[in-house]
Structure formats: structure tokens, C-alpha cells
Amino acid sequence: MFKKLFGKKEEVSKEETVFAPMKGKLVTLEEVPDPVFSQKMMGDGAAIIPAEGKVVAPVNGEVIQLFHTKHAIGLRSETGMELLIHIGLETVSMNGEGFEAHVKEGDKVSAGDLLITCDLSLINEKASSTITPIVITNGDILESVEKAESQETDEGKTKIFVVKAK
């Protein structure tokens, strides 16, 4: 009892791997041609220049937000980390055209599960870029984020971050 009250709190290190949600090329967030992302106003992360219009879950977790325009999705992982996947830039103005959601808010997902499909050629035509930021929106709960170097990615297979929760 005394130890429980005054003893040192037991540290539980929760480590989690975040996989690429899309096939393409991993780049730094600073390379995103939009200051909201490149200056990390929403949080730290990375981005993918997509080769295909298929977005999969990068972690095991829950869909906590699916924008009605289907251009962005928010997930909460098993460690409590919240990720925003924002498909393309200026894509909200497409009002959902060219996007199809395969999940809904509240769905539990496993890494690799299909979330959204999109028409990259339509995004190229109607939006400013297909580059897709993956942002940790509650980085304050993390002790560390180890990012992978720029590389080609395979959706659901290539590690892009390893995070440790506090």
C-alpha cells in the first residue's frame, strides 16, 4: 500500500509503427507547398507524393473524423495518437468529386485496411497538388517521433514513423 501511494509510477513505454497510407514517394512535411502543413501549424509528420489513388490505414485504430468531402480522414491509434491524412491540397473545393470513402466515423480499422479511393488525375486537374500530408495532430502525447528517410513507399507496408507515447 505504502509503495502504491508513494512509490515511483511504473513507466509503460508504448511504441507504435506508422505505415505509409499510400503508394508513392515519402517526402518531408517541409516540402509540402502549403504553409499550414510545411510550417507544422497542425502538427508534425510527413507527406507522400502518391502514385496511386488508394489510401489505407497506417495504424490500427479508429476513424474519428471523415470529412464530408472525403478529402481528409482522422484516425486515433491504439496509443492515442491522432493522425490526419489530407489527400492533396485545395481538394476541399472538389466537394467530394473523385473521392470514395470505404469507412465511416467510429469504424475500427487495422493497418492496411482500405479507407478512401480517389482519382489522382481529377485531383491534378481540379486541385493544386496531389501531395498528401500525414500529420500527427496531438504530438504533445508523444515522447518521440522517429521519421523514415525519403523513399518509395508501398501502402500499408513501408514504415514512415516509429512513435513512442509518453
PDB file of C-alpha atoms in Angstrom:
ATOM      1  CA  MET A   1       0.000   0.000   0.000  1.00  0.00           C
ATOM      2  CA  PHE A   2       2.750   2.455   1.023  1.00  0.00           C
ATOM      3  CA  LYS A   3       4.623   1.675  -2.209  1.00  0.00           C
ATOM      4  CA  LYS A   4       1.450   2.203  -4.226  1.00  0.00           C
ATOM      5  CA  LEU A   5       0.852   5.609  -2.661  1.00  0.00           C
ATOM      6  CA  PHE A   6       4.404   6.933  -2.665  1.00  0.00           C
ATOM      7  CA  GLY A   7       6.334   4.609  -4.945  1.00  0.00           C
ATOM      8  CA  LYS A   8       7.555   5.623  -8.354  1.00  0.00           C
ATOM      9  CA  LYS A   9       4.928   5.377 -11.060  1.00  0.00           C
ATOM     10  CA  GLU A  10       5.653   2.450 -13.324  1.00  0.00           C
ATOM     11  CA  GLU A  11       6.649   3.670 -16.785  1.00  0.00           C
ATOM     12  CA  VAL A  12       4.940   1.905 -19.670  1.00  0.00           C
ATOM     13  CA  SER A  13       6.649   2.667 -22.956  1.00  0.00           C
ATOM     14  CA  LYS A  14       4.210   2.318 -25.816  1.00  0.00           C
ATOM     15  CA  GLU A  15       5.882   2.202 -29.177  1.00  0.00           C
ATOM     16  CA  GLU A  16       3.950   2.205 -32.420  1.00  0.00           C
ATOM     17  CA  THR A  17       4.848   1.972 -36.088  1.00  0.00           C
ATOM     18  CA  VAL A  18       3.036   4.152 -38.612  1.00  0.00           C
ATOM     19  CA  PHE A  19       2.968   2.726 -42.129  1.00  0.00           C
ATOM     20  CA  ALA A  20       2.591   4.596 -45.416  1.00  0.00           C
ATOM     21  CA  PRO A  21      -1.095   5.117 -46.206  1.00  0.00           C
ATOM     22  CA  MET A  22      -0.343   5.394 -49.953  1.00  0.00           C
ATOM     23  CA  LYS A  23       1.987   4.039 -52.605  1.00  0.00           C
ATOM     24  CA  GLY A  24       4.311   6.816 -53.793  1.00  0.00           C
ATOM     25  CA  LYS A  25       7.297   8.834 -52.604  1.00  0.00           C
ATOM     26  CA  LEU A  26       7.778   9.821 -48.969  1.00  0.00           C
ATOM     27  CA  VAL A  27       8.930  13.436 -48.522  1.00  0.00           C
ATOM     28  CA  THR A  28       9.330  15.765 -45.552  1.00  0.00           C
ATOM     29  CA  LEU A  29       6.431  17.914 -44.397  1.00  0.00           C
ATOM     30  CA  GLU A  30       8.576  20.981 -45.156  1.00  0.00           C
ATOM     31  CA  GLU A  31       8.335  20.064 -48.868  1.00  0.00           C
ATOM     32  CA  VAL A  32       4.525  20.462 -48.909  1.00  0.00           C
ATOM     33  CA  PRO A  33       3.711  23.646 -50.886  1.00  0.00           C
ATOM     34  CA  ASP A  34       1.236  24.895 -48.269  1.00  0.00           C
ATOM     35  CA  PRO A  35       2.393  26.783 -45.140  1.00  0.00           C
ATOM     36  CA  VAL A  36      -0.292  25.202 -42.918  1.00  0.00           C
ATOM     37  CA  PHE A  37       1.489  21.880 -43.403  1.00  0.00           C
ATOM     38  CA  SER A  38       5.089  22.890 -44.180  1.00  0.00           C
ATOM     39  CA  GLN A  39       5.283  25.135 -41.100  1.00  0.00           C
ATOM     40  CA  LYS A  40       3.698  22.369 -38.990  1.00  0.00           C
ATOM     41  CA  MET A  41       0.803  24.557 -37.827  1.00  0.00           C
ATOM     42  CA  MET A  42      -1.365  21.430 -37.457  1.00  0.00           C
ATOM     43  CA  GLY A  43       1.438  19.217 -36.178  1.00  0.00           C
ATOM     44  CA  ASP A  44       4.492  17.266 -37.271  1.00  0.00           C
ATOM     45  CA  GLY A  45       4.507  14.487 -39.804  1.00  0.00           C
ATOM     46  CA  ALA A  46       5.465  13.668 -43.374  1.00  0.00           C
ATOM     47  CA  ALA A  47       3.891  13.638 -46.820  1.00  0.00           C
ATOM     48  CA  ILE A  48       3.562  11.297 -49.761  1.00  0.00           C
ATOM     49  CA  ILE A  49       3.523  12.185 -53.429  1.00  0.00           C
ATOM     50  CA  PRO A  50       1.051   9.469 -54.425  1.00  0.00           C
ATOM     51  CA  ALA A  51       1.481   7.046 -57.313  1.00  0.00           C
ATOM     52  CA  GLU A  52      -1.986   5.522 -56.838  1.00  0.00           C
ATOM     53  CA  GLY A  53      -5.320   6.778 -55.525  1.00  0.00           C
ATOM     54  CA  LYS A  54      -5.707   4.225 -52.760  1.00  0.00           C
ATOM     55  CA  VAL A  55      -5.468   5.295 -49.093  1.00  0.00           C
ATOM     56  CA  VAL A  56      -5.132   2.628 -46.396  1.00  0.00           C
ATOM     57  CA  ALA A  57      -4.992   2.781 -42.614  1.00  0.00           C
ATOM     58  CA  PRO A  58      -1.410   3.475 -41.491  1.00  0.00           C
ATOM     59  CA  VAL A  59      -2.114   2.123 -37.966  1.00  0.00           C
ATOM     60  CA  ASN A  60      -4.575   0.010 -36.026  1.00  0.00           C
ATOM     61  CA  GLY A  61      -7.200   2.299 -34.567  1.00  0.00           C
ATOM     62  CA  GLU A  62     -10.485   4.073 -35.071  1.00  0.00           C
ATOM     63  CA  VAL A  63     -11.847   6.518 -37.641  1.00  0.00           C
ATOM     64  CA  ILE A  64     -12.575   9.635 -35.570  1.00  0.00           C
ATOM     65  CA  GLN A  65     -13.271  12.059 -38.405  1.00  0.00           C
ATOM     66  CA  LEU A  66     -14.256  11.658 -42.039  1.00  0.00           C
ATOM     67  CA  PHE A  67     -14.738  14.968 -43.792  1.00  0.00           C
ATOM     68  CA  HIS A  68     -17.998  15.113 -45.780  1.00  0.00           C
ATOM     69  CA  THR A  69     -15.899  15.976 -48.849  1.00  0.00           C
ATOM     70  CA  LYS A  70     -13.917  12.736 -48.275  1.00  0.00           C
ATOM     71  CA  HIS A  71     -10.613  14.541 -48.971  1.00  0.00           C
ATOM     72  CA  ALA A  72      -9.327  14.006 -45.422  1.00  0.00           C
ATOM     73  CA  ILE A  73      -9.672  11.486 -42.637  1.00  0.00           C
ATOM     74  CA  GLY A  74      -8.718  11.475 -38.965  1.00  0.00           C
ATOM     75  CA  LEU A  75      -7.669   8.340 -37.091  1.00  0.00           C
ATOM     76  CA  ARG A  76      -6.887   7.610 -33.435  1.00  0.00           C
ATOM     77  CA  SER A  77      -4.335   4.849 -32.963  1.00  0.00           C
ATOM     78  CA  GLU A  78      -4.081   2.333 -30.147  1.00  0.00           C
ATOM     79  CA  THR A  79      -1.587   4.598 -28.322  1.00  0.00           C
ATOM     80  CA  GLY A  80      -3.992   7.562 -28.537  1.00  0.00           C
ATOM     81  CA  MET A  81      -2.033   9.312 -31.297  1.00  0.00           C
ATOM     82  CA  GLU A  82      -4.301  11.188 -33.701  1.00  0.00           C
ATOM     83  CA  LEU A  83      -3.378  11.259 -37.384  1.00  0.00           C
ATOM     84  CA  LEU A  84      -4.809  13.397 -40.138  1.00  0.00           C
ATOM     85  CA  ILE A  85      -4.409  12.171 -43.717  1.00  0.00           C
ATOM     86  CA  HIS A  86      -5.153  15.086 -46.059  1.00  0.00           C
ATOM     87  CA  ILE A  87      -5.388  13.894 -49.674  1.00  0.00           C
ATOM     88  CA  GLY A  88      -3.995  16.591 -51.943  1.00  0.00           C
ATOM     89  CA  LEU A  89      -4.011  20.358 -51.473  1.00  0.00           C
ATOM     90  CA  GLU A  90      -7.044  22.590 -52.117  1.00  0.00           C
ATOM     91  CA  THR A  91      -9.085  19.383 -52.531  1.00  0.00           C
ATOM     92  CA  VAL A  92     -11.863  20.514 -50.184  1.00  0.00           C
ATOM     93  CA  SER A  93     -13.133  22.669 -53.078  1.00  0.00           C
ATOM     94  CA  MET A  94     -13.794  19.481 -55.097  1.00  0.00           C
ATOM     95  CA  ASN A  95     -16.762  18.799 -52.759  1.00  0.00           C
ATOM     96  CA  GLY A  96     -16.159  15.057 -52.745  1.00  0.00           C
ATOM     97  CA  GLU A  97     -15.896  14.671 -56.519  1.00  0.00           C
ATOM     98  CA  GLY A  98     -13.370  11.950 -57.302  1.00  0.00           C
ATOM     99  CA  PHE A  99     -13.283  10.595 -53.722  1.00  0.00           C
ATOM    100  CA  GLU A 100     -14.950   7.469 -52.348  1.00  0.00           C
ATOM    101  CA  ALA A 101     -14.907   6.568 -48.652  1.00  0.00           C
ATOM    102  CA  HIS A 102     -14.838   2.899 -47.674  1.00  0.00           C
ATOM    103  CA  VAL A 103     -15.204   3.557 -43.930  1.00  0.00           C
ATOM    104  CA  LYS A 104     -17.275   5.791 -41.666  1.00  0.00           C
ATOM    105  CA  GLU A 105     -16.671   7.591 -38.370  1.00  0.00           C
ATOM    106  CA  GLY A 106     -16.487   5.142 -35.483  1.00  0.00           C
ATOM    107  CA  ASP A 107     -15.180   2.232 -37.586  1.00  0.00           C
ATOM    108  CA  LYS A 108     -12.294   0.233 -36.130  1.00  0.00           C
ATOM    109  CA  VAL A 109      -9.513  -0.294 -38.665  1.00  0.00           C
ATOM    110  CA  SER A 110      -6.332  -2.335 -38.916  1.00  0.00           C
ATOM    111  CA  ALA A 111      -3.159  -1.172 -40.630  1.00  0.00           C
ATOM    112  CA  GLY A 112      -3.597  -1.814 -44.352  1.00  0.00           C
ATOM    113  CA  ASP A 113      -7.429  -1.574 -44.401  1.00  0.00           C
ATOM    114  CA  LEU A 114      -8.796   0.461 -47.323  1.00  0.00           C
ATOM    115  CA  LEU A 115     -10.037   3.889 -46.167  1.00  0.00           C
ATOM    116  CA  ILE A 116     -10.546   6.041 -49.269  1.00  0.00           C
ATOM    117  CA  THR A 117     -10.023   5.777 -53.017  1.00  0.00           C
ATOM    118  CA  CYS A 118      -9.522   8.854 -55.158  1.00  0.00           C
ATOM    119  CA  ASP A 119      -8.990   9.833 -58.781  1.00  0.00           C
ATOM    120  CA  LEU A 120      -5.478  11.326 -58.897  1.00  0.00           C
ATOM    121  CA  SER A 121      -5.869  12.641 -62.464  1.00  0.00           C
ATOM    122  CA  LEU A 122      -9.013  14.528 -61.436  1.00  0.00           C
ATOM    123  CA  ILE A 123      -7.194  15.932 -58.375  1.00  0.00           C
ATOM    124  CA  ASN A 124      -4.324  17.017 -60.651  1.00  0.00           C
ATOM    125  CA  GLU A 125      -6.845  18.761 -62.885  1.00  0.00           C
ATOM    126  CA  LYS A 126      -9.015  20.439 -60.217  1.00  0.00           C
ATOM    127  CA  ALA A 127      -6.761  20.967 -57.172  1.00  0.00           C
ATOM    128  CA  SER A 128      -3.313  22.485 -56.638  1.00  0.00           C
ATOM    129  CA  SER A 129      -1.467  19.235 -55.821  1.00  0.00           C
ATOM    130  CA  THR A 130      -1.878  15.519 -55.102  1.00  0.00           C
ATOM    131  CA  ILE A 131       0.748  15.632 -52.314  1.00  0.00           C
ATOM    132  CA  THR A 132      -0.770  14.040 -49.214  1.00  0.00           C
ATOM    133  CA  PRO A 133       0.319  15.214 -45.744  1.00  0.00           C
ATOM    134  CA  ILE A 134       0.126  12.735 -42.852  1.00  0.00           C
ATOM    135  CA  VAL A 135       0.089  14.858 -39.686  1.00  0.00           C
ATOM    136  CA  ILE A 136       0.187  13.911 -36.002  1.00  0.00           C
ATOM    137  CA  THR A 137      -2.334  16.401 -34.621  1.00  0.00           C
ATOM    138  CA  ASN A 138      -1.741  15.642 -30.927  1.00  0.00           C
ATOM    139  CA  GLY A 139       2.046  15.276 -30.839  1.00  0.00           C
ATOM    140  CA  ASP A 140       2.082  16.505 -27.240  1.00  0.00           C
ATOM    141  CA  ILE A 141       1.153  12.967 -26.081  1.00  0.00           C
ATOM    142  CA  LEU A 142       4.267  11.536 -27.714  1.00  0.00           C
ATOM    143  CA  GLU A 143       7.713  11.227 -26.232  1.00  0.00           C
ATOM    144  CA  SER A 144       9.398  10.827 -29.607  1.00  0.00           C
ATOM    145  CA  VAL A 145       8.765  10.551 -33.337  1.00  0.00           C
ATOM    146  CA  GLU A 146      11.403   8.836 -35.438  1.00  0.00           C
ATOM    147  CA  LYS A 147      10.837   9.569 -39.129  1.00  0.00           C
ATOM    148  CA  ALA A 148      11.960   7.467 -42.062  1.00  0.00           C
ATOM    149  CA  GLU A 149      14.132   8.986 -44.782  1.00  0.00           C
ATOM    150  CA  SER A 150      12.655   9.943 -48.167  1.00  0.00           C
ATOM    151  CA  GLN A 151      11.924   6.760 -50.094  1.00  0.00           C
ATOM    152  CA  GLU A 152       9.454   4.989 -52.335  1.00  0.00           C
ATOM    153  CA  THR A 153       6.513   3.687 -50.301  1.00  0.00           C
ATOM    154  CA  ASP A 154       4.173   0.746 -50.583  1.00  0.00           C
ATOM    155  CA  GLU A 155       0.821   1.379 -48.907  1.00  0.00           C
ATOM    156  CA  GLY A 156       0.416  -0.440 -45.618  1.00  0.00           C
ATOM    157  CA  LYS A 157       3.967  -1.866 -45.734  1.00  0.00           C
ATOM    158  CA  THR A 158       6.595   0.905 -45.660  1.00  0.00           C
ATOM    159  CA  LYS A 159       7.349   2.320 -42.183  1.00  0.00           C
ATOM    160  CA  ILE A 160       7.163   6.133 -42.183  1.00  0.00           C
ATOM    161  CA  PHE A 161       7.364   6.835 -38.407  1.00  0.00           C
ATOM    162  CA  VAL A 162       8.028   4.994 -35.193  1.00  0.00           C
ATOM    163  CA  VAL A 163       6.454   6.839 -32.272  1.00  0.00           C
ATOM    164  CA  LYS A 164       6.695   6.432 -28.513  1.00  0.00           C
ATOM    165  CA  ALA A 165       3.840   7.565 -26.327  1.00  0.00           C
ATOM    166  CA  LYS A 166       4.650   9.325 -23.038  1.00  0.00           C
TER     167      LYS A 166
END
